[in-house]
Short mmCIF file of C-alpha atoms and ligand atoms in Angstrom, two decimals:
data_model
loop_
_atom_site.label_atom_id
_atom_site.label_comp_id
_atom_site.label_asym_id
_atom_site.label_seq_id
_atom_site.Cartn_x
_atom_site.Cartn_y
_atom_site.Cartn_z
CA MET A 1 93.19 88.07 83.30
CA ALA A 2 95.71 88.42 80.40
CA ASN A 3 97.85 90.63 82.62
CA PHE A 4 98.41 87.96 85.06
CA LEU A 5 100.06 85.57 82.65
CA GLU A 6 101.96 88.39 80.55
CA TYR A 7 103.93 89.98 83.22
CA GLN A 8 105.93 87.00 84.62
CA PRO A 9 104.88 83.57 83.47
CA THR A 10 106.87 81.47 86.03
CA ARG A 11 105.57 77.91 86.62
CA GLU A 12 104.19 79.43 90.00
CA ASN A 13 102.06 81.97 88.21
CA TYR A 14 100.61 79.30 85.68
CA TRP A 15 99.79 77.26 88.79
CA ARG A 16 98.09 80.25 90.50
CA SER A 17 96.13 81.14 87.39
CA ILE A 18 94.53 77.62 87.32
CA VAL A 19 93.69 77.98 91.16
CA LEU A 20 92.69 81.51 91.33
CA PHE A 21 90.92 82.29 87.77
CA GLY A 22 89.32 79.09 86.80
CA ARG A 23 85.56 79.13 86.45
CA ASN A 24 84.35 76.79 88.74
CA VAL A 25 81.29 74.77 88.55
CA ALA A 26 82.48 72.35 91.34
CA SER A 27 85.35 72.41 93.68
CA TYR A 28 86.96 69.23 92.22
CA LYS A 29 89.71 71.56 90.93
CA PHE A 30 90.85 72.66 94.19
CA ALA A 31 90.71 69.15 95.63
CA LEU A 32 93.00 67.94 92.81
CA ALA A 33 95.39 70.99 93.08
CA HIS A 34 95.82 70.07 96.81
CA ALA A 35 96.18 66.37 96.25
CA LEU A 36 99.00 67.08 93.48
CA LEU A 37 100.98 69.16 95.84
CA GLU A 38 100.94 66.20 98.35
CA LEU A 39 101.67 63.57 95.80
CA ARG A 40 104.69 65.31 94.27
CA ASP A 41 106.61 64.51 97.46
CA GLN A 42 106.16 60.92 97.12
CA GLY A 43 109.16 60.12 94.88
CA SER A 44 107.46 58.70 91.79
CA ASP A 45 106.20 60.75 88.69
CA PHE A 46 103.49 58.15 87.92
CA VAL A 47 100.37 58.31 90.14
CA SER A 48 97.56 55.80 89.50
CA LEU A 49 93.92 56.83 89.74
CA GLU A 50 93.84 54.56 93.04
CA ASP A 51 96.56 56.60 94.55
CA LEU A 52 95.09 59.91 93.64
CA SER A 53 91.62 58.81 94.86
CA GLU A 54 92.74 58.84 98.59
CA PRO A 55 93.91 62.58 98.88
CA PHE A 56 91.43 63.78 96.47
CA ALA A 57 88.47 62.30 98.45
CA ARG A 58 90.03 63.39 101.74
CA HIS A 59 89.96 67.14 100.84
CA LEU A 60 86.54 67.00 99.20
CA CYS A 61 85.07 65.22 102.14
CA GLY A 62 86.85 67.67 104.65
CA HIS A 63 85.44 70.69 102.77
CA LEU A 64 81.97 68.97 102.46
CA LYS A 65 81.68 68.82 106.27
CA ALA A 66 82.03 72.51 106.84
CA ALA A 67 80.25 73.68 103.59
CA PRO A 68 77.60 71.34 102.09
CA LYS A 69 77.46 73.03 98.88
CA GLN A 70 80.54 72.01 96.65
CA SER A 71 78.85 72.36 93.23
CA THR A 72 76.70 74.84 91.50
CA SER A 73 74.44 71.74 90.25
CA SER A 74 71.64 70.59 92.44
CA SER A 75 72.96 66.90 92.52
CA SER A 76 76.25 65.03 91.82
CA ARG A 77 76.54 61.42 92.23
CA TYR A 78 80.06 61.84 93.61
CA LEU A 79 79.35 64.47 95.95
CA SER A 80 76.49 62.29 97.37
CA ALA A 81 78.98 59.55 97.88
CA CYS A 82 81.33 61.81 99.96
CA ALA A 83 78.56 63.03 102.08
CA LYS A 84 77.37 59.41 102.64
CA PHE A 85 80.90 58.71 103.61
CA ASN A 86 80.87 61.83 106.15
CA SER A 87 77.77 60.44 107.74
CA GLY A 88 79.07 56.84 108.06
CA GLU A 89 76.82 55.43 105.39
CA LEU A 90 79.58 54.54 103.09
CA SER A 91 82.82 52.88 104.01
CA ALA A 92 86.35 54.15 103.16
CA VAL A 93 86.80 51.26 100.43
CA GLU A 94 83.34 52.08 98.89
CA LEU A 95 84.29 55.89 98.93
CA HIS A 96 87.62 54.84 97.18
CA VAL A 97 85.66 52.91 94.48
CA ALA A 98 83.30 55.72 94.12
CA THR A 99 86.02 58.25 93.62
CA GLN A 100 87.74 56.26 90.91
CA ARG A 101 84.44 55.72 89.04
CA PHE A 102 82.84 59.31 89.28
CA GLY A 103 85.32 61.69 90.96
CA PHE A 104 87.67 62.43 87.83
CA ASN A 105 85.24 62.54 85.03
CA ASN A 106 85.67 66.17 84.19
CA VAL A 107 88.35 67.55 86.43
CA LEU A 108 91.48 65.91 84.80
CA ASP A 109 90.29 67.40 81.58
CA ALA A 110 89.37 70.62 82.77
CA PHE A 111 92.44 71.25 85.28
CA HIS A 112 94.67 73.16 82.78
CA VAL A 113 91.83 75.16 81.12
CA VAL A 114 91.90 78.85 82.21
CA ASN A 115 89.26 81.06 80.57
CA GLN A 116 88.24 78.52 77.97
CA GLN A 117 91.83 78.13 77.05
CA PRO A 118 94.24 75.40 77.92
CA THR A 119 97.47 76.70 79.58
CA ASN A 120 100.91 76.23 78.06
CA VAL A 121 102.45 74.85 81.05
CA ARG A 122 101.13 71.67 82.22
CA PHE A 123 101.36 70.03 85.80
CA PHE A 124 100.31 66.37 84.65
CA VAL A 125 99.93 64.28 81.53
CA ASP A 126 96.63 62.31 81.46
CA GLU A 127 97.67 58.57 80.98
CA ARG A 128 94.43 57.17 81.86
CA LYS A 129 94.00 55.30 78.75
CA ILE A 130 97.36 53.81 78.58
CA ASN A 131 98.31 53.49 82.26
CA GLY A 132 95.35 54.00 84.41
CA GLY A 133 96.70 57.33 85.76
CA ILE A 134 98.30 60.52 85.54
CA ARG A 135 102.21 61.50 85.08
CA LEU A 136 103.46 64.33 87.02
CA THR A 137 105.38 66.89 84.95
CA GLU A 138 108.70 68.42 85.67
CA GLU A 139 106.79 71.64 86.05
CA LEU A 140 104.97 70.18 89.04
CA LEU A 141 107.93 68.58 90.51
CA SER A 142 109.90 71.78 90.41
CA LEU A 143 107.14 74.12 92.09
CA LYS A 144 108.74 75.83 94.79
CA ALA A 145 109.12 73.43 97.99
CA GLY A 146 109.39 74.42 101.75
CA PRO A 147 107.58 77.39 103.02
CA ASP A 148 106.36 78.46 99.55
CA ARG A 149 104.67 75.00 99.10
CA VAL A 150 102.85 75.90 102.24
CA ALA A 151 101.90 79.20 100.85
CA LEU A 152 100.58 77.63 97.58
CA ILE A 153 98.44 75.19 99.64
CA ASP A 154 97.09 78.16 101.92
CA GLU A 155 96.09 79.82 98.65
CA ILE A 156 94.33 76.90 97.31
CA ASP A 157 92.48 76.65 100.77
CA ALA A 158 91.64 80.44 100.80
CA ARG A 159 90.18 80.40 97.14
CA TRP A 160 88.33 77.24 97.98
CA ARG A 161 86.66 78.82 101.03
CA LEU A 162 85.69 81.94 99.16
CA VAL A 163 83.98 79.98 96.37
CA GLU A 164 82.11 77.58 98.53
CA THR A 165 81.03 80.30 100.83
CA ALA A 166 79.61 81.99 97.79
CA TRP A 167 77.71 78.96 96.96
CA ASP A 168 76.58 78.48 100.29
CA LEU A 169 75.00 81.87 100.60
CA GLY A 170 73.03 81.34 97.65
CA LEU A 171 72.45 84.84 97.05
CA SER A 172 72.27 86.68 93.97
CA LYS A 173 75.88 87.67 93.01
CA GLN A 174 75.21 91.36 93.52
CA LEU A 175 74.48 90.68 97.19
CA ILE A 176 77.66 88.95 98.24
CA ARG A 177 80.06 91.21 100.13
CA VAL A 178 83.39 90.13 101.56
CA GLU A 179 84.67 92.29 104.30
CA HIS A 180 88.01 92.57 106.17
CA ASP A 181 88.30 92.32 109.97
CA ASP A 182 91.22 94.53 110.79
CA ASP A 183 91.93 92.96 114.16
CA ALA A 184 91.76 89.21 113.24
CA GLN A 185 92.98 89.75 109.68
CA PHE A 186 90.26 87.66 108.40
CA LEU A 187 87.83 88.00 105.42
CA TRP A 188 84.08 87.67 106.57
CA VAL A 189 80.58 87.63 105.11
CA LEU A 190 77.25 88.35 106.61
CA LYS A 191 74.94 85.26 106.78
CA ASP A 192 71.72 85.42 108.55
CA ARG A 193 72.78 88.82 110.02
CA ARG A 194 75.92 86.98 111.54
CA ARG A 195 79.43 87.48 110.85
CA ILE A 196 81.04 84.30 109.41
CA SER A 197 84.88 84.11 109.19
CA VAL A 198 85.86 82.87 105.59
CA THR A 199 89.47 82.81 105.26
CA SER A 200 92.82 84.58 106.32
CA SER A 201 93.24 87.86 104.41
CA ARG A 202 96.90 87.10 103.79
CA ALA A 203 96.25 83.61 102.15
CA ALA A 204 93.49 85.29 100.03
CA LEU A 205 95.66 88.02 98.74
CA ASN A 206 98.87 86.42 98.37
CA GLY A 207 98.34 84.69 95.12
CA TYR A 208 97.37 88.04 93.50
CA GLN A 209 100.70 89.50 94.42
CA LYS A 210 102.58 86.42 93.56
CA GLY A 211 104.16 86.07 96.95
CA ARG A 212 105.69 89.68 96.83
CA CYS A 213 105.34 92.95 98.70
CA PHE A 214 102.98 95.12 96.88
CA TYR A 215 105.21 98.12 97.17
CA CYS A 216 108.81 97.00 96.65
CA PHE A 217 108.30 93.28 95.43
CA GLN A 218 110.66 91.74 98.20
CA ALA A 219 109.55 88.25 98.88
CA ILE A 220 106.84 88.21 101.60
CA SER A 221 105.65 85.22 103.75
CA ILE A 222 102.20 84.27 104.76
CA THR A 223 103.08 81.74 107.30
CA ASN A 224 105.34 82.01 110.32
CA SER A 225 107.65 79.21 109.42
CA ALA A 226 109.17 81.45 106.50
CA GLY A 227 110.17 84.30 108.39
CA PRO A 228 108.25 87.59 109.53
CA LEU A 229 104.77 87.44 108.35
CA ALA A 230 103.67 90.10 105.71
CA ASP A 231 101.49 93.00 107.20
CA VAL A 232 97.96 93.45 105.76
CA ASP A 233 98.32 97.07 104.85
CA HIS A 234 95.61 99.73 104.08
CA PHE A 235 96.91 101.52 100.81
CA ILE A 236 95.00 104.59 101.73
CA PRO A 237 95.69 104.91 105.33
CA HIS A 238 93.16 104.92 108.21
CA VAL A 239 94.24 108.26 109.44
CA THR A 240 92.91 110.13 106.32
CA GLY A 241 90.36 111.74 108.40
CA ARG A 242 86.59 111.99 108.80
CA SER A 243 86.08 112.84 105.40
CA LEU A 244 86.68 109.02 104.42
CA PRO A 245 84.59 106.69 106.59
CA ARG A 246 86.42 103.77 108.06
CA LEU A 247 84.22 101.49 106.35
CA ILE A 248 85.49 102.50 102.90
CA VAL A 249 89.00 102.36 103.84
CA ASP A 250 88.71 98.88 105.21
CA GLY A 251 87.41 97.62 101.87
CA VAL A 252 89.10 94.68 100.21
CA TRP A 253 89.91 97.00 97.25
CA ASN A 254 92.31 99.05 99.55
CA LEU A 255 94.06 95.98 101.33
CA VAL A 256 97.61 94.97 100.12
CA LEU A 257 100.37 92.68 101.61
CA ALA A 258 103.54 94.70 102.55
CA CYS A 259 106.82 93.60 103.73
CA ARG A 260 107.82 95.07 107.29
CA ASP A 261 110.33 97.24 105.74
CA CYS A 262 107.96 98.97 103.72
CA ASN A 263 105.10 99.27 106.20
CA ARG A 264 107.04 100.13 109.44
CA GLY A 265 110.84 100.14 108.62
CA SER A 266 112.89 103.16 109.10
CA SER A 267 111.76 104.74 105.96
CA GLY A 268 108.56 102.99 105.91
CA LYS A 269 105.04 104.02 104.81
CA PHE A 270 103.35 104.40 108.30
CA ALA A 271 100.36 106.77 107.61
CA ARG A 272 101.83 108.39 104.52
CA LEU A 273 100.03 108.26 101.07
CA PRO A 274 101.47 106.12 98.36
CA THR A 275 102.26 108.05 94.99
CA THR A 276 99.98 107.97 91.99
CA GLY A 277 102.34 105.39 90.44
CA LEU A 278 101.58 102.86 93.41
CA LEU A 279 97.89 103.98 92.77
CA GLU A 280 97.96 102.66 89.23
CA ARG A 281 99.62 99.30 90.47
CA LEU A 282 96.67 99.07 92.98
CA HIS A 283 94.24 99.53 90.10
CA GLN A 284 96.08 96.75 88.19
CA ARG A 285 95.92 94.65 91.35
CA ASN A 286 92.28 95.22 91.77
CA GLU A 287 91.66 94.19 88.14
CA PHE A 288 93.33 90.88 88.78
CA LEU A 289 90.88 90.42 91.71
CA ILE A 290 88.16 91.18 89.55
CA SER A 291 89.04 88.63 86.92
CA SER A 292 88.76 85.89 89.37
CA HIS A 293 85.12 84.63 89.81
CA HIS A 294 82.97 85.26 92.82
CA PRO A 295 82.76 86.51 95.54
CA LEU A 296 85.87 88.87 95.25
CA ARG A 297 84.80 90.08 91.78
CA GLU A 298 81.41 91.15 93.09
CA THR A 299 82.86 92.65 96.18
CA LEU A 300 85.31 94.73 94.32
CA ILE A 301 82.71 95.89 91.76
CA ALA A 302 80.28 96.92 94.60
CA GLN A 303 82.94 98.73 96.52
CA THR A 304 84.78 100.50 93.48
CA GLY A 305 82.44 100.63 90.37
CA ALA A 306 80.98 98.46 87.57
CA THR A 307 83.57 99.51 84.80
CA ASP A 308 87.25 100.06 84.53
CA SER A 309 86.84 103.68 84.00
CA GLU A 310 84.45 104.09 87.00
CA ARG A 311 86.97 102.17 89.16
CA ARG A 312 89.79 104.55 88.09
CA SER A 313 87.56 107.56 88.99
CA PHE A 314 86.80 106.07 92.33
CA LEU A 315 90.54 105.71 93.14
CA GLN A 316 91.38 109.15 91.89
CA ALA A 317 88.73 110.69 93.82
CA ILE A 318 89.62 108.93 97.17
CA HIS A 319 93.46 109.48 96.52
CA SER A 320 92.94 113.17 95.93
CA GLU A 321 90.79 113.41 99.11
CA ALA A 322 93.38 111.72 101.15
CA LYS A 323 96.13 113.89 99.78
CA ALA A 324 94.27 117.06 100.83
CA ASN A 325 94.73 115.85 104.33
CA LEU A 326 97.91 113.97 104.47
CA ILE A 327 100.11 116.23 101.96
CA HIS A 328 103.08 114.02 101.74
CA VAL A 329 103.50 110.88 99.39
CA TRP A 330 105.59 108.05 99.81
CA GLU A 331 107.13 105.32 97.65
CA PRO A 332 109.92 102.69 98.44
CA PRO A 333 112.87 101.61 96.50
CA GLN A 334 112.45 98.53 94.51
CA ARG A 335 113.87 95.46 96.26
CA GLY A 336 112.76 92.49 94.11
CA ASP A 337 111.43 91.51 90.45
CA GLN A 338 108.43 93.53 89.42
CA THR A 339 105.48 91.25 89.51
CA ILE A 340 102.41 93.58 89.13
ZN1 ZN B 1 108.16 96.17 100.74
#
C-alpha cells in the first residue's frame, strides 16, 4: 500500500487509494465517490446533504438491486430503507429523508481514511455542523475531466462489483477465486457451480496501473471514447508451451493492461517474454493488488503464494520455465512517466 502513494502521489493517485484500498464494511464509500464525481460538474462547490442524498441513494439502490448484500453487518437501517424503496414500499421522498438521517453517519468521516490513516489530500470538507453539507475542494474539482473521469467512474464500479460479489458469495475468504475470461475480457467467479460475470477486466486493473501502459507508461484508455482501447495482455505469453497449463497463464496475477504499440506494434511484444526488470515490476503490481481487500487479494495469494518471498519464487520459476521455451526477451522504450 505504501508504495502506491510513494511513487507518484498525484491527486488521482490519492483518489484511487481511497477507492481501491479502503477496508470496506459497507459500500457507502463507493456510492459517495460516484456521487462526488457527478456533483463536481454542477458549478457550485457547496453541496447540501439534501443535494448529496439523491445521487448517493440512486447508486446504492441500483447496486442493491443486483447484489442484495451491501454490508458486512447483518442489518442496517439505511440499507433496509433502500431495499424498501426498490420494492415500492417507500416513496422517493421517504428515501430522501432516510438518506439524510441515516445514510451519511459514518461515510463522510471515513471517506478519507486509508489503512487507518487520513490522507493528506482531501476531496471535500465536512461542513455539516455549520452549513448542513460538504464543501468540494479544489482537489476534487481539478480531478481529470473528460474520458479520464469516465475511467475513474468505471474503476469505482469495478471495485464495487468485486467487493459486493465477495460479500454475496459469503464464502470463507480462502475459497473466493476471481478468474479471467480471455474472450469476453471479463472477470468472473463461480457461484453454485455457475460462472457469474463480475466486471470488465480493464476497469478492474486500470486503477492499479494508474491509467498507464504496464510496459512503457504511455497513457491508455479503458473506454472507446478516449482512443484505442488498451489490450488485456498476458505477461507470460500463452504460447509458452505445454509445460505451463493455460489455467495458470490466465490467472489475474499474469494480466496487465498494455498499449497497442507494446502489445502488437511494429516492435511490440507479441509472444515474446518480458525481461526480468519487467518481471520485478509485475511483482510490484501484484503486491498492489494484494494490498486491496477481497476478493483480488485472496485470488492473488491462492495463485502465487502466501508471502512476498513465495510469490517472488513463483514468478521466478514461471519466468525461467517460459524462457527455456521462448529464448528471447523483450522490453519497450519508456514512453511516459514511470508509475509503478
Ligand atoms: Zn506501452
